[in-house]
Tab-separated table of C-alpha atoms and ligand atoms in Angstrom:
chain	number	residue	atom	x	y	z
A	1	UNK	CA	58.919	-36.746	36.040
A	2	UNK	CA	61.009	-38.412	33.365
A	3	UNK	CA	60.857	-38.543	29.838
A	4	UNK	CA	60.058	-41.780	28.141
A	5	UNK	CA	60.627	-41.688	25.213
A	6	UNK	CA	58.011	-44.110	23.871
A	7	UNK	CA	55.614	-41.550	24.320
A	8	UNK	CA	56.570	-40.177	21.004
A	9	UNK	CA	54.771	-42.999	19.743
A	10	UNK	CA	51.321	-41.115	20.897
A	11	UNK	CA	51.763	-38.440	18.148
A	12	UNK	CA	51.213	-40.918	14.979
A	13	UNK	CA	48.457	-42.521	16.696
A	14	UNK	CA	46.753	-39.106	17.221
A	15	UNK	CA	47.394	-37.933	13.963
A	16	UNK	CA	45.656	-41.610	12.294
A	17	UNK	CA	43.009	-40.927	14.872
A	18	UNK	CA	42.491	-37.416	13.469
A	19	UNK	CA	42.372	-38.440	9.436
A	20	UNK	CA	39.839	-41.712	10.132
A	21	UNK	CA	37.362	-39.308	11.775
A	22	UNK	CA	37.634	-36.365	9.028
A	23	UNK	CA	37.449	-39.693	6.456
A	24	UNK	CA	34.277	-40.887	8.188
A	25	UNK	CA	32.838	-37.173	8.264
A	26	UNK	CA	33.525	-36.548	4.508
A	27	UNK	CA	32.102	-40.037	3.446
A	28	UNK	CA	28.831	-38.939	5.003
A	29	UNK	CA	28.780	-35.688	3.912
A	30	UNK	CA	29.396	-37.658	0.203
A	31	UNK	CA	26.492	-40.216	0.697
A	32	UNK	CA	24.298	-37.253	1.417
A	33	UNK	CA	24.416	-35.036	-1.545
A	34	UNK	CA	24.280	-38.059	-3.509
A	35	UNK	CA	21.108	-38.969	-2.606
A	36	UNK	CA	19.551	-35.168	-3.308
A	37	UNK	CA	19.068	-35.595	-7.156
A	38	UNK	CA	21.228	-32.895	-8.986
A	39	UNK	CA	18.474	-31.330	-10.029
A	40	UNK	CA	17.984	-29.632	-6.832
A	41	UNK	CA	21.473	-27.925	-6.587
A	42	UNK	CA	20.769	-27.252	-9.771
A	43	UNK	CA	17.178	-25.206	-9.001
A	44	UNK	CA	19.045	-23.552	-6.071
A	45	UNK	CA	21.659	-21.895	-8.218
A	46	UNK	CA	18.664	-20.509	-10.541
A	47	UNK	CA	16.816	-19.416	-7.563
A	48	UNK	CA	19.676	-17.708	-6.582
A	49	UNK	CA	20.656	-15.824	-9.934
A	50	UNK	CA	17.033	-14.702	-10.097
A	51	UNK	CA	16.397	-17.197	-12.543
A	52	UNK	CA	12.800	-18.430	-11.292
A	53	UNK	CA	11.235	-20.110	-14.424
A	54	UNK	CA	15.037	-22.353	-14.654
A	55	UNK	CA	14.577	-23.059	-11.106
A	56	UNK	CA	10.572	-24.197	-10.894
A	57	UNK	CA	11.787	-26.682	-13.897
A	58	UNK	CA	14.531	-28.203	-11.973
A	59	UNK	CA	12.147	-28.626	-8.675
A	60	UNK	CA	9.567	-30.140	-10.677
A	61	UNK	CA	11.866	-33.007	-11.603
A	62	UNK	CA	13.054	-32.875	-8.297
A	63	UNK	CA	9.728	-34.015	-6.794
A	64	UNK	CA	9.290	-35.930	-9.620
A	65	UNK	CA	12.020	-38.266	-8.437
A	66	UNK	CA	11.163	-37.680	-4.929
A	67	UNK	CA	7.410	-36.883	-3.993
A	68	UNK	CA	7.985	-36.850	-0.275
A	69	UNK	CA	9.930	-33.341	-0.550
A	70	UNK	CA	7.895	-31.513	1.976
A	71	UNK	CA	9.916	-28.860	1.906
A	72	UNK	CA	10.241	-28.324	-1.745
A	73	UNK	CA	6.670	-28.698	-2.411
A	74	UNK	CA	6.282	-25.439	-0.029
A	75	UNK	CA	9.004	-23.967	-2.091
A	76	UNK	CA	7.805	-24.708	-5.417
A	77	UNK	CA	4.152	-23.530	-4.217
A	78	UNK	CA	4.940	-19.920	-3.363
A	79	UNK	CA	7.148	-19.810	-6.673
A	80	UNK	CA	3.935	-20.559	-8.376
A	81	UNK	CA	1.547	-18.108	-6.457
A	82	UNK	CA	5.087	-15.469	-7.006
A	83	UNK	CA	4.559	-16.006	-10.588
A	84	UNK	CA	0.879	-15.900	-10.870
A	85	UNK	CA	-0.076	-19.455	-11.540
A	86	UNK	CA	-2.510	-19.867	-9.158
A	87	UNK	CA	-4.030	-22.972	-10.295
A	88	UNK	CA	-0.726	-24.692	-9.817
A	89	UNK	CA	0.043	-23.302	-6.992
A	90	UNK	CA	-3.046	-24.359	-5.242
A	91	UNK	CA	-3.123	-27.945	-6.666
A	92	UNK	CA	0.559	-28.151	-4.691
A	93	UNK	CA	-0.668	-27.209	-1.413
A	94	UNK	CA	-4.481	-29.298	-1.872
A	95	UNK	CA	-2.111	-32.397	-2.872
A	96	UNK	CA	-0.365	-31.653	0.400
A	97	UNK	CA	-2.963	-31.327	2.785
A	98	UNK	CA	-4.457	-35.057	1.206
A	99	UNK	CA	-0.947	-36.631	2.724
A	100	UNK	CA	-2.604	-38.480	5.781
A	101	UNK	CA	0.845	-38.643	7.051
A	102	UNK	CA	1.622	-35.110	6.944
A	103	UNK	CA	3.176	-33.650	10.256
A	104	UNK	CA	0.486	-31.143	11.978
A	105	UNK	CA	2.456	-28.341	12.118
A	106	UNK	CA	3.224	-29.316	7.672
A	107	UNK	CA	-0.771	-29.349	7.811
A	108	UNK	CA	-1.219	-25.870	8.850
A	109	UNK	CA	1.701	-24.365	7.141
A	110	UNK	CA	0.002	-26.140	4.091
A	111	UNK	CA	-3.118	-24.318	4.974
A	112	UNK	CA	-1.565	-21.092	5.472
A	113	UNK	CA	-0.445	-21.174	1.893
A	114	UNK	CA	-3.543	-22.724	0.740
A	115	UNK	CA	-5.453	-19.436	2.073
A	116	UNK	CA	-2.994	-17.114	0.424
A	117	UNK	CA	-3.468	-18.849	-2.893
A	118	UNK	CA	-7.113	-18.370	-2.886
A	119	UNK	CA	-6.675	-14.714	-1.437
A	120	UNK	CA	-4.744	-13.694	-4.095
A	121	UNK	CA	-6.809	-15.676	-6.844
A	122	UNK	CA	-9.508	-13.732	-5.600
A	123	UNK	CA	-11.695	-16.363	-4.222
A	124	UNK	CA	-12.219	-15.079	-1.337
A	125	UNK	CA	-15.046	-17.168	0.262
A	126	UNK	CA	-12.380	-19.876	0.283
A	127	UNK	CA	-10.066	-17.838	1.514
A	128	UNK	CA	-12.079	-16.725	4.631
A	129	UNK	CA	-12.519	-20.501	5.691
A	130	UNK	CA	-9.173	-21.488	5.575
A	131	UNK	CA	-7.986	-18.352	7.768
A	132	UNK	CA	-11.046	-19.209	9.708
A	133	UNK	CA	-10.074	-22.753	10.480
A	134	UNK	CA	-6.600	-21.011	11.516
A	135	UNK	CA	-7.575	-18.631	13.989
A	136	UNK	CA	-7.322	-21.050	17.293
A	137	UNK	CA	-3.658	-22.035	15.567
A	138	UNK	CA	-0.090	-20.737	15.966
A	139	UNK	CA	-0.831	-18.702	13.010
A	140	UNK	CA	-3.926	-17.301	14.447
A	141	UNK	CA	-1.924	-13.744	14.308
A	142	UNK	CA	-0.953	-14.322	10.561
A	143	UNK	CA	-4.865	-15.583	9.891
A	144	UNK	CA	-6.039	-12.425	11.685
A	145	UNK	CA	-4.076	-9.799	9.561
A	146	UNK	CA	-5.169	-12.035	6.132
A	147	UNK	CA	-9.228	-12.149	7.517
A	148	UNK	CA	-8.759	-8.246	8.259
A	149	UNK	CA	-7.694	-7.930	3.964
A	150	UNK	CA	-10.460	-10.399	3.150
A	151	UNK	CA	-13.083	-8.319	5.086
A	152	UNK	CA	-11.367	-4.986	3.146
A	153	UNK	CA	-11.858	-6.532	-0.226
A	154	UNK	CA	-15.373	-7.482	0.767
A	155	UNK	CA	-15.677	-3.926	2.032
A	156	UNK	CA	-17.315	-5.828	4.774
A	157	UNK	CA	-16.394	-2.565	6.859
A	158	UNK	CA	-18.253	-4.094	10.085
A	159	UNK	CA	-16.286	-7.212	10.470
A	160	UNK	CA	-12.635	-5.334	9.578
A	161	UNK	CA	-13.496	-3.042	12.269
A	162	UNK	CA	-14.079	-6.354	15.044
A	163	UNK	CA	-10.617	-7.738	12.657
A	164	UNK	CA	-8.445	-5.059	13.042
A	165	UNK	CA	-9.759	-4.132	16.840
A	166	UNK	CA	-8.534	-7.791	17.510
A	167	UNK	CA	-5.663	-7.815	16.263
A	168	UNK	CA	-4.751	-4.363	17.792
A	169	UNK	CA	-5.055	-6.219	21.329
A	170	UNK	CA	-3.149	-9.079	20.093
A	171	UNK	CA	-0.033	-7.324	18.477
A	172	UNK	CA	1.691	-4.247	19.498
A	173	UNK	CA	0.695	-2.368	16.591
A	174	UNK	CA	-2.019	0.352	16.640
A	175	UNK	CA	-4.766	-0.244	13.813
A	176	UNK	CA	-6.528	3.093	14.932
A	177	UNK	CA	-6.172	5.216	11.072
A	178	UNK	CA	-7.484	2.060	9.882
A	179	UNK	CA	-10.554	1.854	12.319
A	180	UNK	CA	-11.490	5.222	12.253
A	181	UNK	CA	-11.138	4.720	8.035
A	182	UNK	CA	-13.439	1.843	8.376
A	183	UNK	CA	-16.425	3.916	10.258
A	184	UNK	CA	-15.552	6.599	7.227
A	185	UNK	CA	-16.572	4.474	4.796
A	186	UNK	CA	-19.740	3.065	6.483
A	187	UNK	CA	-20.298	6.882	6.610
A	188	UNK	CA	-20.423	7.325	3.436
A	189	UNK	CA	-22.507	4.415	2.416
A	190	UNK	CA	-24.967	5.876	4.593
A	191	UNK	CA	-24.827	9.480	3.340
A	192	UNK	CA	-25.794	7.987	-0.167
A	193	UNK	CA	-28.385	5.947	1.036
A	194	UNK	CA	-29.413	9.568	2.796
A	195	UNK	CA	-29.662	7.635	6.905
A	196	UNK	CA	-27.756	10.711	7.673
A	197	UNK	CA	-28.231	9.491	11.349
A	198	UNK	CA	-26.169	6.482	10.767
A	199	UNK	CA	-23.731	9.049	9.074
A	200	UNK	CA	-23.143	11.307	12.164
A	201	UNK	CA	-22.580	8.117	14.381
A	202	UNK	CA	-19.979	6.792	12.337
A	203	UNK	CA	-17.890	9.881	11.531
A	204	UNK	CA	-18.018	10.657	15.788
A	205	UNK	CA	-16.669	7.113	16.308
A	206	UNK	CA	-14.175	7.671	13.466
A	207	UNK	CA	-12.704	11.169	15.310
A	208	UNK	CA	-13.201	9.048	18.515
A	209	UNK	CA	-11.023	7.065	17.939
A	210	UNK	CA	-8.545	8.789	15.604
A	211	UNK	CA	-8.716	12.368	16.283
A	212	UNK	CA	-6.450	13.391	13.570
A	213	UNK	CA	-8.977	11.680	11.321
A	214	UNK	CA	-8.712	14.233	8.475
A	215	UNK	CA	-11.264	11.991	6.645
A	216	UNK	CA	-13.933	11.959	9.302
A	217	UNK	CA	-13.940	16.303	9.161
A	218	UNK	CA	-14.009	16.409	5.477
A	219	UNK	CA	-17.509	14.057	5.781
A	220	UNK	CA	-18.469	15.867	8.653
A	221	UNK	CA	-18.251	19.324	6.531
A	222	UNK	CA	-20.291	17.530	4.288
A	223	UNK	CA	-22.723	16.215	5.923
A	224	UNK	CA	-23.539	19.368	7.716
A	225	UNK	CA	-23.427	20.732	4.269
A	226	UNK	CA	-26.423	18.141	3.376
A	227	UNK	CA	-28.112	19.505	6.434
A	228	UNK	CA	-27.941	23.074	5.071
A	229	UNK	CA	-25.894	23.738	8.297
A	230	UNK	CA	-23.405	26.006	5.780
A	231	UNK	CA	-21.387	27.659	8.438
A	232	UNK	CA	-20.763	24.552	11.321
A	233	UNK	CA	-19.608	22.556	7.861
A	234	UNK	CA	-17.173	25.620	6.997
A	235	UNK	CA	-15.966	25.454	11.271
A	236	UNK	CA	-15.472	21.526	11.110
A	237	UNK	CA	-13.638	22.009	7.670
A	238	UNK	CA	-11.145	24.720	9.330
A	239	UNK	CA	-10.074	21.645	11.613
A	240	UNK	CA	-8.512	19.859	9.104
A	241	UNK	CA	-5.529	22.401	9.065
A	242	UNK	CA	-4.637	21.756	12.403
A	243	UNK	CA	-4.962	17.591	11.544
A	244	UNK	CA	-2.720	17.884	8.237
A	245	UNK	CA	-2.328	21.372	6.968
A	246	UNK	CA	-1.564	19.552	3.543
A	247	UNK	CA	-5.137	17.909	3.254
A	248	UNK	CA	-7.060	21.089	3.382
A	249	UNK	CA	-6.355	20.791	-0.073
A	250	UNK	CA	-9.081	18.526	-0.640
A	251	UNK	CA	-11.903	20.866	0.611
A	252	UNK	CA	-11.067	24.048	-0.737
A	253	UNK	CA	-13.460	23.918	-3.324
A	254	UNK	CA	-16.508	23.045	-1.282
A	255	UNK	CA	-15.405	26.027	1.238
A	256	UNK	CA	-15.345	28.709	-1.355
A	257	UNK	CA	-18.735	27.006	-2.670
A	258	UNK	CA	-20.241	27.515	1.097
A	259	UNK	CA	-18.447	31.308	1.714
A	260	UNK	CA	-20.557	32.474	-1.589
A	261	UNK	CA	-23.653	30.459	-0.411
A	262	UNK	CA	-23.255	32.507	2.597
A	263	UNK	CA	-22.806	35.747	0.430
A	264	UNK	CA	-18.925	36.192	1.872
A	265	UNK	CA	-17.078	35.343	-1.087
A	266	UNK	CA	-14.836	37.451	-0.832
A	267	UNK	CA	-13.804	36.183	3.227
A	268	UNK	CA	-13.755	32.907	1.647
A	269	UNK	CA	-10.737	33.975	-0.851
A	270	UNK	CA	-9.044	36.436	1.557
A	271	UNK	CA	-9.079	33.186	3.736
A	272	UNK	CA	-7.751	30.805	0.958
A	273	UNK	CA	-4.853	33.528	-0.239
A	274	UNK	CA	-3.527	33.399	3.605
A	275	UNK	CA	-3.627	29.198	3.545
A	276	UNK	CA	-1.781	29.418	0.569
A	277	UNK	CA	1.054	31.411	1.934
A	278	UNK	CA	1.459	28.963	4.236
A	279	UNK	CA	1.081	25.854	2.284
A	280	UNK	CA	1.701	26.425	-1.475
A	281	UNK	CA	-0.182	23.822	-3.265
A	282	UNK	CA	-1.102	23.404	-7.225
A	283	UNK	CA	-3.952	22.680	-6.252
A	284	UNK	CA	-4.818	25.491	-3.750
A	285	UNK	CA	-3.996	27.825	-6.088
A	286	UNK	CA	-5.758	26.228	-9.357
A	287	UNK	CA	-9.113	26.612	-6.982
A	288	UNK	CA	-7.945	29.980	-5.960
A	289	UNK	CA	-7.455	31.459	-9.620
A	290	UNK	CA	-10.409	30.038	-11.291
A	291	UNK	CA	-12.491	31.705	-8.467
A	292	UNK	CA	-10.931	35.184	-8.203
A	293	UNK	CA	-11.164	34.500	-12.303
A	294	UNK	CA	-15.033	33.562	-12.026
A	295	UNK	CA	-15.963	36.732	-9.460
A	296	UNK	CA	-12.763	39.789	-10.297
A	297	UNK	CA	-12.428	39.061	-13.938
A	298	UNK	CA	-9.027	38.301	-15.978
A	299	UNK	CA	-7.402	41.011	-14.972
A	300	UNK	CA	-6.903	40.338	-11.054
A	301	UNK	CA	-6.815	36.544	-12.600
A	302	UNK	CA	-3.264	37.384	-14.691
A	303	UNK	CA	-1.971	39.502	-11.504
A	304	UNK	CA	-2.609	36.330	-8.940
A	305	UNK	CA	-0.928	34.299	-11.672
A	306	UNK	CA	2.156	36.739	-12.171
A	307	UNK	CA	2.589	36.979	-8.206
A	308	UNK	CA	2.218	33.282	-8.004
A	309	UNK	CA	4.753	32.525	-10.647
A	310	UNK	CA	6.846	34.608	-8.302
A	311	UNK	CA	6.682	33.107	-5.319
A	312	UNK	CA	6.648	29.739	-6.336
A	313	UNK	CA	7.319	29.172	-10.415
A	314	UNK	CA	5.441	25.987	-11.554
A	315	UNK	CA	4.391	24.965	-15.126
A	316	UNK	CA	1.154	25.088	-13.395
A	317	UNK	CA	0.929	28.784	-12.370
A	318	UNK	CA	2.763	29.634	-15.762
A	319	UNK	CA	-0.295	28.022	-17.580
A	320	UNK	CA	-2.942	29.816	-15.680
A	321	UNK	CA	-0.924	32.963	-16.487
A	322	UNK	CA	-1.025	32.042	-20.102
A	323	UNK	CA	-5.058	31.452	-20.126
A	324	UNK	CA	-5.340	34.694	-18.133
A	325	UNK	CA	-3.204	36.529	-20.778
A	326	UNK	CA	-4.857	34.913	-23.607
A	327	UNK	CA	-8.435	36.453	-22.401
A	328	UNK	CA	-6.910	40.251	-22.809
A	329	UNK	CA	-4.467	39.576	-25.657
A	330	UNK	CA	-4.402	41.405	-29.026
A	331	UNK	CA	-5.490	39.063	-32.333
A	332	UNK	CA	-2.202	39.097	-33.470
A	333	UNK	CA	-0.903	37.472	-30.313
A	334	UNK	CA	-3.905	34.887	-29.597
A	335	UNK	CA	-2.612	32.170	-31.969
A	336	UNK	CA	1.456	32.367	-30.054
A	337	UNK	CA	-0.111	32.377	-26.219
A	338	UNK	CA	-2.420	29.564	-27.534
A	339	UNK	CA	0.356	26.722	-28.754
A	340	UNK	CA	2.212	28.453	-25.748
A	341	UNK	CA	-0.497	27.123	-23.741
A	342	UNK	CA	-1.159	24.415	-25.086
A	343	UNK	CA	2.348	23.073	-24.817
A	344	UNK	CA	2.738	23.501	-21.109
A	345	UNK	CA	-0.782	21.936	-20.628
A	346	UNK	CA	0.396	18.788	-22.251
A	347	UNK	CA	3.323	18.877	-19.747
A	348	UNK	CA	1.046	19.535	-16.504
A	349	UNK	CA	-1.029	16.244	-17.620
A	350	UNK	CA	1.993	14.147	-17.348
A	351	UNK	CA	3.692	15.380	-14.322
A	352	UNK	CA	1.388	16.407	-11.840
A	353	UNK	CA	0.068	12.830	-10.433
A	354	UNK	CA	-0.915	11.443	-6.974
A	355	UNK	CA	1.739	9.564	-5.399
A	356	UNK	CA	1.718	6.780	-2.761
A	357	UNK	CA	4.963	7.260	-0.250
A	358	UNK	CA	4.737	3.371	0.211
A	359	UNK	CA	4.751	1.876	-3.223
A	360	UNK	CA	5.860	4.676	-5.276
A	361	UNK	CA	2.031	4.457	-7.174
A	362	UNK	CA	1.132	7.145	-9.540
A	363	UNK	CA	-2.663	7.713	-10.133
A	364	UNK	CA	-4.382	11.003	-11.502
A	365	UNK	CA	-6.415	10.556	-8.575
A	366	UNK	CA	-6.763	10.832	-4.766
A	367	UNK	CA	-6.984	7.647	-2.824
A	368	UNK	CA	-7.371	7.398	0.807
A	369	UNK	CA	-6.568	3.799	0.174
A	370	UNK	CA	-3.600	2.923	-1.932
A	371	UNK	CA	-4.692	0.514	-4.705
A	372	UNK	CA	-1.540	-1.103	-5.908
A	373	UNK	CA	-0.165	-1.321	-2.226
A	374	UNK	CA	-3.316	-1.394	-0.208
A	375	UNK	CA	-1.621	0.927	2.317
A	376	UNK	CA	-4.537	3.284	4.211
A	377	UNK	CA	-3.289	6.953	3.812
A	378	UNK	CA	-0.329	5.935	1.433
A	379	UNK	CA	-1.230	9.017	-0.981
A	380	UNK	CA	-0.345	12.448	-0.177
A	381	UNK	CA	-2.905	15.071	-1.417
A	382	UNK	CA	-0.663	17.152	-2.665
A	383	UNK	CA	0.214	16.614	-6.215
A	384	UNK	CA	3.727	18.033	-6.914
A	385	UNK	CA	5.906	18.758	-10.118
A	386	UNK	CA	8.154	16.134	-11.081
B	1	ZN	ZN1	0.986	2.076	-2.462
């Protein structure tokens, strides 16, 4: 084929073609930001430097200037509920839902939030009927896991258990340490009402269906305790070492209390001196000392101390060595071991704490249920020097 060379004349009229259509995409892109108010670049940047009171300020006068903002009234909602103004943020999502021409799908992400609002406001009736309303909805999944916390709060233990068995079927995620601490705590509501009955059935179906229920055999110890049945309580108590070694911690007190009921005190300590060995624990050891202080005296008290300081050296065994010493010690050395004493006491308050492995919660107490996080099993029951 030959060359012609008019065909040159295609490159300009590509290149024209080319600039017209970047013109005509630029010119839209143009008319477009001009007609979102500044005001809403404006809240972005805020929202994005962490800046959330700037940004909620330059939304509002966003919708002020545009009220059919859908999307920013979501936005502007869950920056209220973030911030704790839950009267606000609820008044955003009722004003939503009253839009007759809201899309469905708007309408039931509008409820969604609505539900959280009043969940976290604690109104909790309201709450349930909104989540209730949602359950044959796309976010029947996201309703079920918010009824299952409602039903928690409530400690409406019967209905989290039908919650959280539902939802079990319907995601992939087993809920069975939650069940089985659901029939615990209908357990124990029962045990202080004294239907011991009702007690037994609940802590079965609890190791039923979690048998590494550590929970469930510390009530069951108890119970049989309540029944006088001293020995079966210290047999389903010895179990727990084999669920988590670390919460026999919890029951070593009521153990040694049922070894001296049974007149075998001193199996019960030869028995708490070998768990130690293999799981040092402050606490273990606190329970261990003040008994082997209460039945041998000070003397084998200060030489369980000295050993323990030893084998594992804690402000906590170096205190207890202190009080032991302080029993035994010459007048002129009382008033030294005493600040002594006193001293590392003030220390042990402050460090030894509870402490959830999800939240990072310190408490001076043993939850099974975290209460900042809500996480079952969150705390470990070992308390530990920080
Ligand atoms: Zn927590």
């Amino acid at each position: 084929m030959e060359f012609e060379f008019w065909w040159l004349l295609g490159f300009p009229l590509f290149f024209a073609l080319g600039w017209l259509a970047a013109r005509i995409d630029i010119k839209q892109v143009v008319t477009e930001s001009r007609s979102v108010p500044n005001s809403y670049f404006r809240g972005l940047n805020f929202l994005l430097n962490e800046q959330p009171d700037k940004a909620l300020d330059a939304f509002l006068e966003v919708v002020k200037l545009d009220p059919e903002t859908i999307e920013l009234h979501f936005t502007l909602g869950a920056l209220f509920r973030k911030r704790g103004e839950l009267d606000r943020a609820i008044r955003m999502h009722e004003n939503l839902l009253e839009r007759e021409t809201l899309a469905e799908e708007d309408r039931l992400k509008a409820l969604v939030e609505l539900g959280q609002d009043y969940l976290k406001a604690g109104l909790l009736d309201r709450a349930e009927e909104v989540f209730t309303r949602l359950l044959e909805t796309p976010f029947s999944g996201q309703a079920r896991r918010n009824l299952l916390e409602i039903y928690v709060q409530e400690k409406d233990w019967h209905k989290a258990i039908s919650a959280a068995t539902e939802l079990e079927k319907l995601s992939a995620r087993p809920m069975i340490a939650e069940i089985a601490h659901f029939n615990c705590e209908i357990a124990a509501l029962a045990m202080v009402k004294g239907d011991l009955e009702s007690a037994q059935k609940h802590l079965d179906e609890a190791l039923s269906v979690h048998r590494q229920c550590t929970r469930a055999s510390i009530m069951m110890g108890d119970l049989l305790t309540m029944q006088g049945k001293i020995e079966e309580a210290i047999a389903a108590w010895r179990l727990i070492e084999s669920q988590s070694s670390s919460h026999m911690v919890l029951v070593v007190d009521r153990m040694l209390e049922n070894f001296k009921k049974l007149g075998r005190l001193e199996e019960g300590l030869n028995w708490l001196k070998g768990l130690l060995t293999r799981n040092p624990s402050l606490d273990m050891f606190n329970t261990l000392y003040h008994a082997v202080m209460e039945s041998q005296g000070a003397e084998a008290a200060y030489q369980l101390a000295r050993d323990e300081l030893r084998r594992n050296p804690s402000l906590h065994a170096l205190e207890r060595l202190a009080e032991a010493e302080l029993i035994s010690a010459p007048e002129n050395r009382r008033e030294v071991i005493q600040n002594a004493k006193s001293l590392i006491q003030r220390h042990v308050q402050r460090l030894t704490r509870y402490h959830c492995a999800s939240c990072g919660f310190k408490a001076s107490q043993f939850f099974w249920r975290c209460p900042a996080c809500g996480r079952w099993d969150g705390f470990d029951p070992a308390r530990h020097e920080e």
